[in-house]
Amino acid sequence: RFMPLIYEESVRKDALYEVAKKMMTAARTAPKGHGTDNLIIAVAERDVIEAIAAKMKDMVQTGEAAEFFNRDANNILQSDILVLLGTRIKPLGLRNCGLCGFKDCEEKYMHPEHPCAFNTGDLGIAVGSAASVAADARVDNRIMFTVGKAARALNLLGDEAKIIYGIPLSATGKNPFFDRK
């Protein structure tokens, strides 16, 4: 007579994935300097999250990272979905900008690993837009540069992604990304 009940636990991962898709859209449509989009955006699931966490722990063991990378690695293991947002480092060709510390984009081109202020600013705006979508959906999240460092070391977003942030998502009774030890 009654339809079977659908319990929250059985749809949680799908709900997080739907939020992650909206986060990626918000990041993509966030304002960009000079209208130039240099973002690389992806979602990681369990196997990739475990690989990132293992890399984070390895980075501590090899001295490449501080001890708190272990804490963050344990945090992301409590997440089913992780959004990765990265940027290419490509100057926008603006005349006499100098925000990066060089005279102009031509001089900056001689230092390809040095960030362009617009690329990093655009990434920050995109990360904020994505995190706000998660917050609006009442999904626990935390912006983590530690995740991005490991994702970059694993080359998850490709060679062009020079700066990466990760945003793990959780929908449990207690946010695992705060009140951390």
mmCIF file of C-alpha atoms in Angstrom:
data_model
loop_
_atom_site.group_PDB
_atom_site.id
_atom_site.type_symbol
_atom_site.label_atom_id
_atom_site.label_comp_id
_atom_site.label_asym_id
_atom_site.label_seq_id
_atom_site.Cartn_x
_atom_site.Cartn_y
_atom_site.Cartn_z
ATOM 1 C CA ARG A 1 0.000 0.000 0.000
ATOM 2 C CA PHE A 2 2.833 2.456 0.793
ATOM 3 C CA MET A 3 5.779 3.261 -1.424
ATOM 4 C CA PRO A 4 9.118 2.349 0.157
ATOM 5 C CA LEU A 5 10.824 5.192 1.981
ATOM 6 C CA ILE A 6 13.902 6.834 0.557
ATOM 7 C CA TYR A 7 16.350 7.592 3.333
ATOM 8 C CA GLU A 8 18.721 10.543 3.187
ATOM 9 C CA GLU A 9 21.803 8.335 3.439
ATOM 10 C CA SER A 10 20.886 6.631 0.173
ATOM 11 C CA VAL A 11 20.794 9.903 -1.815
ATOM 12 C CA ARG A 12 23.513 11.882 -0.013
ATOM 13 C CA LYS A 13 26.279 11.308 -2.547
ATOM 14 C CA ASP A 14 23.980 12.173 -5.461
ATOM 15 C CA ALA A 15 22.922 15.366 -3.661
ATOM 16 C CA LEU A 16 26.570 16.336 -3.113
ATOM 17 C CA TYR A 17 27.344 15.644 -6.759
ATOM 18 C CA GLU A 18 24.471 17.925 -7.842
ATOM 19 C CA VAL A 19 25.831 20.701 -5.618
ATOM 20 C CA ALA A 20 29.330 20.147 -7.045
ATOM 21 C CA LYS A 21 27.985 20.556 -10.588
ATOM 22 C CA LYS A 22 26.381 23.870 -9.600
ATOM 23 C CA MET A 23 29.631 24.935 -7.929
ATOM 24 C CA MET A 24 31.524 24.273 -11.154
ATOM 25 C CA THR A 25 29.006 26.348 -13.088
ATOM 26 C CA ALA A 26 29.273 29.206 -10.580
ATOM 27 C CA ALA A 27 33.064 29.140 -10.854
ATOM 28 C CA ARG A 28 32.956 29.108 -14.641
ATOM 29 C CA THR A 29 30.553 32.028 -14.837
ATOM 30 C CA ALA A 30 32.311 34.136 -12.182
ATOM 31 C CA PRO A 31 33.716 37.442 -13.491
ATOM 32 C CA LYS A 32 37.107 37.218 -15.219
ATOM 33 C CA GLY A 33 39.664 39.959 -15.852
ATOM 34 C CA HIS A 34 39.662 41.184 -19.450
ATOM 35 C CA GLY A 35 36.994 38.551 -20.152
ATOM 36 C CA THR A 36 39.682 35.865 -20.346
ATOM 37 C CA ASP A 37 38.945 32.450 -18.835
ATOM 38 C CA ASN A 38 41.996 30.488 -17.656
ATOM 39 C CA LEU A 39 40.197 28.207 -15.207
ATOM 40 C CA ILE A 40 40.364 24.414 -15.079
ATOM 41 C CA ILE A 41 37.564 22.867 -12.997
ATOM 42 C CA ALA A 42 36.840 19.240 -12.079
ATOM 43 C CA VAL A 43 35.140 17.000 -9.523
ATOM 44 C CA ALA A 44 36.960 14.194 -7.758
ATOM 45 C CA GLU A 45 35.253 11.165 -6.276
ATOM 46 C CA ARG A 46 36.402 8.541 -3.755
ATOM 47 C CA ASP A 47 39.375 6.952 -5.571
ATOM 48 C CA VAL A 48 40.872 10.322 -6.529
ATOM 49 C CA ILE A 49 40.187 11.746 -3.058
ATOM 50 C CA GLU A 50 42.081 8.801 -1.566
ATOM 51 C CA ALA A 51 45.000 9.386 -3.968
ATOM 52 C CA ILE A 52 45.110 13.085 -3.054
ATOM 53 C CA ALA A 53 45.024 12.267 0.669
ATOM 54 C CA ALA A 54 47.838 9.729 0.234
ATOM 55 C CA LYS A 55 49.907 12.304 -1.659
ATOM 56 C CA MET A 56 49.304 14.894 1.061
ATOM 57 C CA LYS A 57 50.563 12.457 3.695
ATOM 58 C CA ASP A 58 53.535 11.542 1.516
ATOM 59 C CA MET A 59 54.404 15.222 1.138
ATOM 60 C CA VAL A 60 54.640 15.488 4.938
ATOM 61 C CA GLN A 61 56.841 12.383 5.118
ATOM 62 C CA THR A 62 59.245 13.726 2.481
ATOM 63 C CA GLY A 63 59.425 17.177 4.071
ATOM 64 C CA GLU A 64 57.634 18.891 1.150
ATOM 65 C CA ALA A 65 54.742 19.953 3.369
ATOM 66 C CA ALA A 66 53.922 20.936 6.927
ATOM 67 C CA GLU A 67 52.349 18.558 9.456
ATOM 68 C CA PHE A 68 48.871 20.095 9.012
ATOM 69 C CA PHE A 69 48.708 18.476 5.550
ATOM 70 C CA ASN A 70 48.099 15.204 7.469
ATOM 71 C CA ARG A 71 45.128 16.785 9.257
ATOM 72 C CA ASP A 72 43.689 18.035 5.954
ATOM 73 C CA ALA A 73 44.277 14.632 4.337
ATOM 74 C CA ASN A 74 42.242 12.993 7.079
ATOM 75 C CA ASN A 75 39.545 15.663 6.613
ATOM 76 C CA ILE A 76 39.097 15.037 2.898
ATOM 77 C CA LEU A 77 38.811 11.308 3.521
ATOM 78 C CA GLN A 78 35.513 12.187 5.241
ATOM 79 C CA SER A 79 34.227 13.621 1.963
ATOM 80 C CA ASP A 80 32.542 11.819 -0.918
ATOM 81 C CA ILE A 81 32.970 14.661 -3.405
ATOM 82 C CA LEU A 82 35.777 17.177 -3.890
ATOM 83 C CA VAL A 83 35.755 20.130 -6.274
ATOM 84 C CA LEU A 84 39.121 21.136 -7.776
ATOM 85 C CA LEU A 85 39.607 24.618 -9.212
ATOM 86 C CA GLY A 86 42.825 25.667 -10.885
ATOM 87 C CA THR A 87 44.187 28.357 -13.131
ATOM 88 C CA ARG A 88 46.638 28.606 -15.947
ATOM 89 C CA ILE A 89 49.282 31.315 -15.650
ATOM 90 C CA LYS A 90 48.737 33.379 -18.764
ATOM 91 C CA PRO A 91 49.195 37.154 -18.813
ATOM 92 C CA LEU A 92 46.320 39.038 -20.362
ATOM 93 C CA GLY A 93 48.434 41.247 -22.605
ATOM 94 C CA LEU A 94 47.523 44.463 -20.848
ATOM 95 C CA ARG A 95 49.684 47.527 -21.413
ATOM 96 C CA ASN A 96 51.620 48.773 -18.410
ATOM 97 C CA CYS A 97 49.557 46.820 -15.865
ATOM 98 C CA GLY A 98 52.426 45.872 -13.536
ATOM 99 C CA LEU A 99 50.237 44.229 -10.882
ATOM 100 C CA CYS A 100 52.410 41.110 -10.981
ATOM 101 C CA GLY A 101 55.502 43.127 -10.128
ATOM 102 C CA PHE A 102 56.895 43.307 -13.649
ATOM 103 C CA LYS A 103 56.755 46.343 -15.915
ATOM 104 C CA ASP A 104 54.277 44.789 -18.321
ATOM 105 C CA CYS A 105 53.087 41.462 -19.694
ATOM 106 C CA GLU A 106 56.035 41.254 -22.086
ATOM 107 C CA GLU A 107 58.468 41.297 -19.158
ATOM 108 C CA LYS A 108 56.243 38.887 -17.209
ATOM 109 C CA TYR A 109 56.371 36.420 -20.141
ATOM 110 C CA MET A 110 60.076 35.993 -19.351
ATOM 111 C CA HIS A 111 59.005 34.533 -15.965
ATOM 112 C CA PRO A 112 56.359 31.935 -16.894
ATOM 113 C CA GLU A 113 55.991 30.449 -13.395
ATOM 114 C CA HIS A 114 55.387 33.846 -11.768
ATOM 115 C CA PRO A 115 51.634 34.334 -11.306
ATOM 116 C CA CYS A 116 49.658 36.946 -13.205
ATOM 117 C CA ALA A 117 47.617 38.994 -10.739
ATOM 118 C CA PHE A 118 44.517 38.610 -12.894
ATOM 119 C CA ASN A 119 44.802 34.810 -13.091
ATOM 120 C CA THR A 120 45.073 34.466 -9.312
ATOM 121 C CA GLY A 121 42.373 37.077 -8.698
ATOM 122 C CA ASP A 122 40.023 35.332 -11.108
ATOM 123 C CA LEU A 123 40.695 32.014 -9.385
ATOM 124 C CA GLY A 124 39.905 33.572 -6.010
ATOM 125 C CA ILE A 125 36.610 34.971 -7.270
ATOM 126 C CA ALA A 126 35.721 31.593 -8.808
ATOM 127 C CA VAL A 127 36.589 29.723 -5.597
ATOM 128 C CA GLY A 128 34.444 32.146 -3.589
ATOM 129 C CA SER A 129 31.549 31.747 -6.008
ATOM 130 C CA ALA A 130 31.801 27.956 -5.800
ATOM 131 C CA ALA A 131 31.984 27.915 -2.002
ATOM 132 C CA SER A 132 28.969 30.227 -1.790
ATOM 133 C CA VAL A 133 26.921 27.739 -3.823
ATOM 134 C CA ALA A 134 27.831 25.003 -1.344
ATOM 135 C CA ALA A 135 26.923 27.271 1.559
ATOM 136 C CA ASP A 136 23.614 28.211 -0.071
ATOM 137 C CA ALA A 137 22.854 24.489 -0.415
ATOM 138 C CA ARG A 138 23.761 23.976 3.271
ATOM 139 C CA VAL A 139 26.574 21.624 2.306
ATOM 140 C CA ASP A 140 29.615 21.657 4.578
ATOM 141 C CA ASN A 141 32.780 22.652 2.762
ATOM 142 C CA ARG A 142 36.203 24.176 3.245
ATOM 143 C CA ILE A 143 38.580 25.798 0.779
ATOM 144 C CA MET A 144 41.955 24.022 1.043
ATOM 145 C CA PHE A 145 45.189 25.014 -0.626
ATOM 146 C CA THR A 146 46.745 21.838 0.787
ATOM 147 C CA VAL A 147 44.498 19.741 -1.448
ATOM 148 C CA GLY A 148 45.507 21.884 -4.416
ATOM 149 C CA LYS A 149 49.207 21.395 -3.746
ATOM 150 C CA ALA A 150 48.747 17.616 -3.768
ATOM 151 C CA ALA A 151 46.488 17.730 -6.844
ATOM 152 C CA ARG A 152 49.154 19.736 -8.644
ATOM 153 C CA ALA A 153 51.886 17.299 -7.591
ATOM 154 C CA LEU A 154 49.729 14.488 -9.020
ATOM 155 C CA ASN A 155 49.138 16.550 -12.189
ATOM 156 C CA LEU A 156 45.401 15.925 -11.862
ATOM 157 C CA LEU A 157 44.359 19.033 -13.797
ATOM 158 C CA GLY A 158 47.191 18.795 -16.314
ATOM 159 C CA ASP A 159 50.455 20.649 -16.821
ATOM 160 C CA GLU A 160 48.827 24.031 -17.329
ATOM 161 C CA ALA A 161 47.155 24.186 -13.909
ATOM 162 C CA LYS A 162 49.701 26.099 -11.845
ATOM 163 C CA ILE A 163 47.597 27.122 -8.830
ATOM 164 C CA ILE A 164 44.875 24.808 -7.523
ATOM 165 C CA TYR A 165 42.457 24.832 -4.607
ATOM 166 C CA GLY A 166 40.265 21.977 -3.412
ATOM 167 C CA ILE A 167 36.840 22.211 -1.823
ATOM 168 C CA PRO A 168 35.736 18.974 -0.134
ATOM 169 C CA LEU A 169 32.005 18.557 0.439
ATOM 170 C CA SER A 170 30.201 16.817 3.274
ATOM 171 C CA ALA A 171 26.605 16.321 4.354
ATOM 172 C CA THR A 172 26.751 14.731 7.791
ATOM 173 C CA GLY A 173 25.534 15.677 11.246
ATOM 174 C CA LYS A 174 28.775 17.533 12.015
ATOM 175 C CA ASN A 175 31.033 19.496 9.663
ATOM 176 C CA PRO A 176 34.313 17.521 9.555
ATOM 177 C CA PHE A 177 36.258 20.475 8.136
ATOM 178 C CA PHE A 178 36.052 22.710 11.224
ATOM 179 C CA ASP A 179 36.901 22.267 14.894
ATOM 180 C CA ARG A 180 39.921 20.345 13.647
ATOM 181 C CA LYS A 181 42.769 19.070 15.805
#
